[in-house]
Amino acid sequence: MPPETPAHGTDRFDDDDYPAYTMGRAAEMLGATPAFLRALGEHRLITPLRSEGGHRRYSRYQLRIAGRARELVDSGTPIESACRIIILEDQLEEAQRINEELREQGREKPLA
């Protein structure tokens, strides 16, 4: 069966959200253990997709998040705290993005 090709003709492996990496490969790329990746899932930092056989699969986006967690843990931050920090950083970034969009919309409105 040939692999599916996205409508835009790009390769799925160019998609940051495509779950291209097995747990073993993801752990190897991060220089971590599979247990570390499982712990990130337990703390709800990342939720890997599952293959038809039930195996965890990770995207490049998830690996970047896991890499950030690894940096924090390697610098002495407990894994639970590292996960919370990254979640809060993500929420802050989203709030700042929304605030900027609202500011832009306010600038576009004509004065009465």
PDB file of C-alpha atoms in Angstrom:
ATOM      1  CA  MET A   1       0.000   0.000   0.000  1.00  0.00           C
ATOM      2  CA  PRO A   2       1.590   3.337  -1.019  1.00  0.00           C
ATOM      3  CA  PRO A   3       1.955   6.010   1.659  1.00  0.00           C
ATOM      4  CA  GLU A   4      -0.635   8.747   1.736  1.00  0.00           C
ATOM      5  CA  THR A   5       0.515  12.069   0.357  1.00  0.00           C
ATOM      6  CA  PRO A   6      -0.882  15.349   1.687  1.00  0.00           C
ATOM      7  CA  ALA A   7      -2.866  17.453  -0.764  1.00  0.00           C
ATOM      8  CA  HIS A   8      -0.131  20.084  -0.997  1.00  0.00           C
ATOM      9  CA  GLY A   9       2.392  17.532  -2.232  1.00  0.00           C
ATOM     10  CA  THR A  10       4.703  17.837   0.765  1.00  0.00           C
ATOM     11  CA  ASP A  11       6.095  14.843   2.547  1.00  0.00           C
ATOM     12  CA  ARG A  12       4.456  13.917   5.863  1.00  0.00           C
ATOM     13  CA  PHE A  13       7.872  13.939   7.478  1.00  0.00           C
ATOM     14  CA  ASP A  14       8.021  17.691   6.850  1.00  0.00           C
ATOM     15  CA  ASP A  15       4.936  18.036   9.060  1.00  0.00           C
ATOM     16  CA  ASP A  16       5.940  18.940  12.646  1.00  0.00           C
ATOM     17  CA  ASP A  17       2.815  17.196  13.949  1.00  0.00           C
ATOM     18  CA  TYR A  18       3.262  13.916  12.077  1.00  0.00           C
ATOM     19  CA  PRO A  19       4.054  11.120  14.583  1.00  0.00           C
ATOM     20  CA  ALA A  20       7.132   9.855  12.774  1.00  0.00           C
ATOM     21  CA  TYR A  21       9.276   8.620  15.660  1.00  0.00           C
ATOM     22  CA  THR A  22       8.979   5.512  17.784  1.00  0.00           C
ATOM     23  CA  MET A  23       9.563   5.774  21.498  1.00  0.00           C
ATOM     24  CA  GLY A  24      12.986   4.163  21.205  1.00  0.00           C
ATOM     25  CA  ARG A  25      14.103   6.487  18.409  1.00  0.00           C
ATOM     26  CA  ALA A  26      12.664   9.543  20.189  1.00  0.00           C
ATOM     27  CA  ALA A  27      14.491   8.630  23.407  1.00  0.00           C
ATOM     28  CA  GLU A  28      17.718   8.083  21.463  1.00  0.00           C
ATOM     29  CA  MET A  29      17.402  11.454  19.718  1.00  0.00           C
ATOM     30  CA  LEU A  30      16.878  13.202  23.067  1.00  0.00           C
ATOM     31  CA  GLY A  31      19.598  11.290  24.863  1.00  0.00           C
ATOM     32  CA  ALA A  32      16.925  10.172  27.311  1.00  0.00           C
ATOM     33  CA  THR A  33      15.238   6.942  28.300  1.00  0.00           C
ATOM     34  CA  PRO A  34      11.811   5.649  27.299  1.00  0.00           C
ATOM     35  CA  ALA A  35      10.874   6.039  30.985  1.00  0.00           C
ATOM     36  CA  PHE A  36      11.575   9.776  30.699  1.00  0.00           C
ATOM     37  CA  LEU A  37       9.171  10.033  27.751  1.00  0.00           C
ATOM     38  CA  ARG A  38       6.542   8.013  29.629  1.00  0.00           C
ATOM     39  CA  ALA A  39       6.929  10.370  32.605  1.00  0.00           C
ATOM     40  CA  LEU A  40       6.301  13.386  30.346  1.00  0.00           C
ATOM     41  CA  GLY A  41       3.081  11.701  29.284  1.00  0.00           C
ATOM     42  CA  GLU A  42       2.098  10.958  32.872  1.00  0.00           C
ATOM     43  CA  HIS A  43       2.582  14.643  33.728  1.00  0.00           C
ATOM     44  CA  ARG A  44       0.492  15.578  30.658  1.00  0.00           C
ATOM     45  CA  LEU A  45       3.221  17.545  28.966  1.00  0.00           C
ATOM     46  CA  ILE A  46       2.999  15.531  25.753  1.00  0.00           C
ATOM     47  CA  THR A  47       0.540  12.895  24.632  1.00  0.00           C
ATOM     48  CA  PRO A  48       2.014  10.660  21.969  1.00  0.00           C
ATOM     49  CA  LEU A  49      -0.200   9.211  19.309  1.00  0.00           C
ATOM     50  CA  ARG A  50      -0.507   5.444  19.174  1.00  0.00           C
ATOM     51  CA  SER A  51       0.184   3.208  16.207  1.00  0.00           C
ATOM     52  CA  GLU A  52      -2.361   0.582  15.214  1.00  0.00           C
ATOM     53  CA  GLY A  53      -0.355  -1.828  17.353  1.00  0.00           C
ATOM     54  CA  GLY A  54      -0.580   0.501  20.373  1.00  0.00           C
ATOM     55  CA  HIS A  55       3.008   1.760  20.269  1.00  0.00           C
ATOM     56  CA  ARG A  56       3.760   5.363  21.181  1.00  0.00           C
ATOM     57  CA  ARG A  57       4.712   7.618  18.263  1.00  0.00           C
ATOM     58  CA  TYR A  58       6.150  11.129  18.637  1.00  0.00           C
ATOM     59  CA  SER A  59       6.189  14.156  16.359  1.00  0.00           C
ATOM     60  CA  ARG A  60       9.039  16.626  15.926  1.00  0.00           C
ATOM     61  CA  TYR A  61       6.972  19.214  17.797  1.00  0.00           C
ATOM     62  CA  GLN A  62       6.616  16.829  20.752  1.00  0.00           C
ATOM     63  CA  LEU A  63      10.337  16.099  20.649  1.00  0.00           C
ATOM     64  CA  ARG A  64      11.122  19.817  20.886  1.00  0.00           C
ATOM     65  CA  ILE A  65       8.931  20.053  23.985  1.00  0.00           C
ATOM     66  CA  ALA A  66      10.553  16.938  25.429  1.00  0.00           C
ATOM     67  CA  GLY A  67      13.979  18.432  24.685  1.00  0.00           C
ATOM     68  CA  ARG A  68      13.057  21.550  26.651  1.00  0.00           C
ATOM     69  CA  ALA A  69      11.937  19.347  29.557  1.00  0.00           C
ATOM     70  CA  ARG A  70      15.201  17.439  29.349  1.00  0.00           C
ATOM     71  CA  GLU A  71      17.172  20.709  29.599  1.00  0.00           C
ATOM     72  CA  LEU A  72      15.262  21.720  32.724  1.00  0.00           C
ATOM     73  CA  VAL A  73      15.615  18.294  34.335  1.00  0.00           C
ATOM     74  CA  ASP A  74      19.328  18.169  33.501  1.00  0.00           C
ATOM     75  CA  SER A  75      19.759  21.519  35.242  1.00  0.00           C
ATOM     76  CA  GLY A  76      18.212  20.121  38.434  1.00  0.00           C
ATOM     77  CA  THR A  77      14.514  20.888  38.058  1.00  0.00           C
ATOM     78  CA  PRO A  78      12.245  18.021  39.178  1.00  0.00           C
ATOM     79  CA  ILE A  79      10.361  16.524  36.241  1.00  0.00           C
ATOM     80  CA  GLU A  80       6.955  17.515  37.644  1.00  0.00           C
ATOM     81  CA  SER A  81       8.123  21.122  37.946  1.00  0.00           C
ATOM     82  CA  ALA A  82       9.735  21.082  34.503  1.00  0.00           C
ATOM     83  CA  CYS A  83       6.463  19.949  32.943  1.00  0.00           C
ATOM     84  CA  ARG A  84       4.514  22.637  34.774  1.00  0.00           C
ATOM     85  CA  ILE A  85       7.003  25.335  33.754  1.00  0.00           C
ATOM     86  CA  ILE A  86       6.726  24.371  30.089  1.00  0.00           C
ATOM     87  CA  ILE A  87       2.922  24.273  30.241  1.00  0.00           C
ATOM     88  CA  LEU A  88       2.878  27.739  31.843  1.00  0.00           C
ATOM     89  CA  GLU A  89       5.371  29.084  29.283  1.00  0.00           C
ATOM     90  CA  ASP A  90       3.116  27.813  26.505  1.00  0.00           C
ATOM     91  CA  GLN A  91       0.032  29.396  28.096  1.00  0.00           C
ATOM     92  CA  LEU A  92       1.862  32.704  28.509  1.00  0.00           C
ATOM     93  CA  GLU A  93       2.987  32.677  24.882  1.00  0.00           C
ATOM     94  CA  GLU A  94      -0.590  32.019  23.748  1.00  0.00           C
ATOM     95  CA  ALA A  95      -1.960  34.813  25.955  1.00  0.00           C
ATOM     96  CA  GLN A  96       0.639  37.227  24.588  1.00  0.00           C
ATOM     97  CA  ARG A  97      -0.274  36.234  21.025  1.00  0.00           C
ATOM     98  CA  ILE A  98      -3.975  36.830  21.723  1.00  0.00           C
ATOM     99  CA  ASN A  99      -3.227  40.190  23.374  1.00  0.00           C
ATOM    100  CA  GLU A 100      -1.206  41.291  20.346  1.00  0.00           C
ATOM    101  CA  GLU A 101      -4.028  40.267  17.991  1.00  0.00           C
ATOM    102  CA  LEU A 102      -6.515  42.251  20.075  1.00  0.00           C
ATOM    103  CA  ARG A 103      -4.210  45.286  20.083  1.00  0.00           C
ATOM    104  CA  GLU A 104      -3.938  45.066  16.295  1.00  0.00           C
ATOM    105  CA  GLN A 105      -7.718  44.838  15.952  1.00  0.00           C
ATOM    106  CA  GLY A 106      -8.095  47.896  18.201  1.00  0.00           C
ATOM    107  CA  ARG A 107      -5.706  49.887  15.995  1.00  0.00           C
ATOM    108  CA  GLU A 108      -7.679  48.991  12.884  1.00  0.00           C
ATOM    109  CA  LYS A 109     -11.002  50.352  14.223  1.00  0.00           C
ATOM    110  CA  PRO A 110     -11.744  53.903  13.085  1.00  0.00           C
ATOM    111  CA  LEU A 111     -12.280  56.551  15.742  1.00  0.00           C
ATOM    112  CA  ALA A 112     -15.924  57.604  16.212  1.00  0.00           C
TER     113      ALA A 112
END
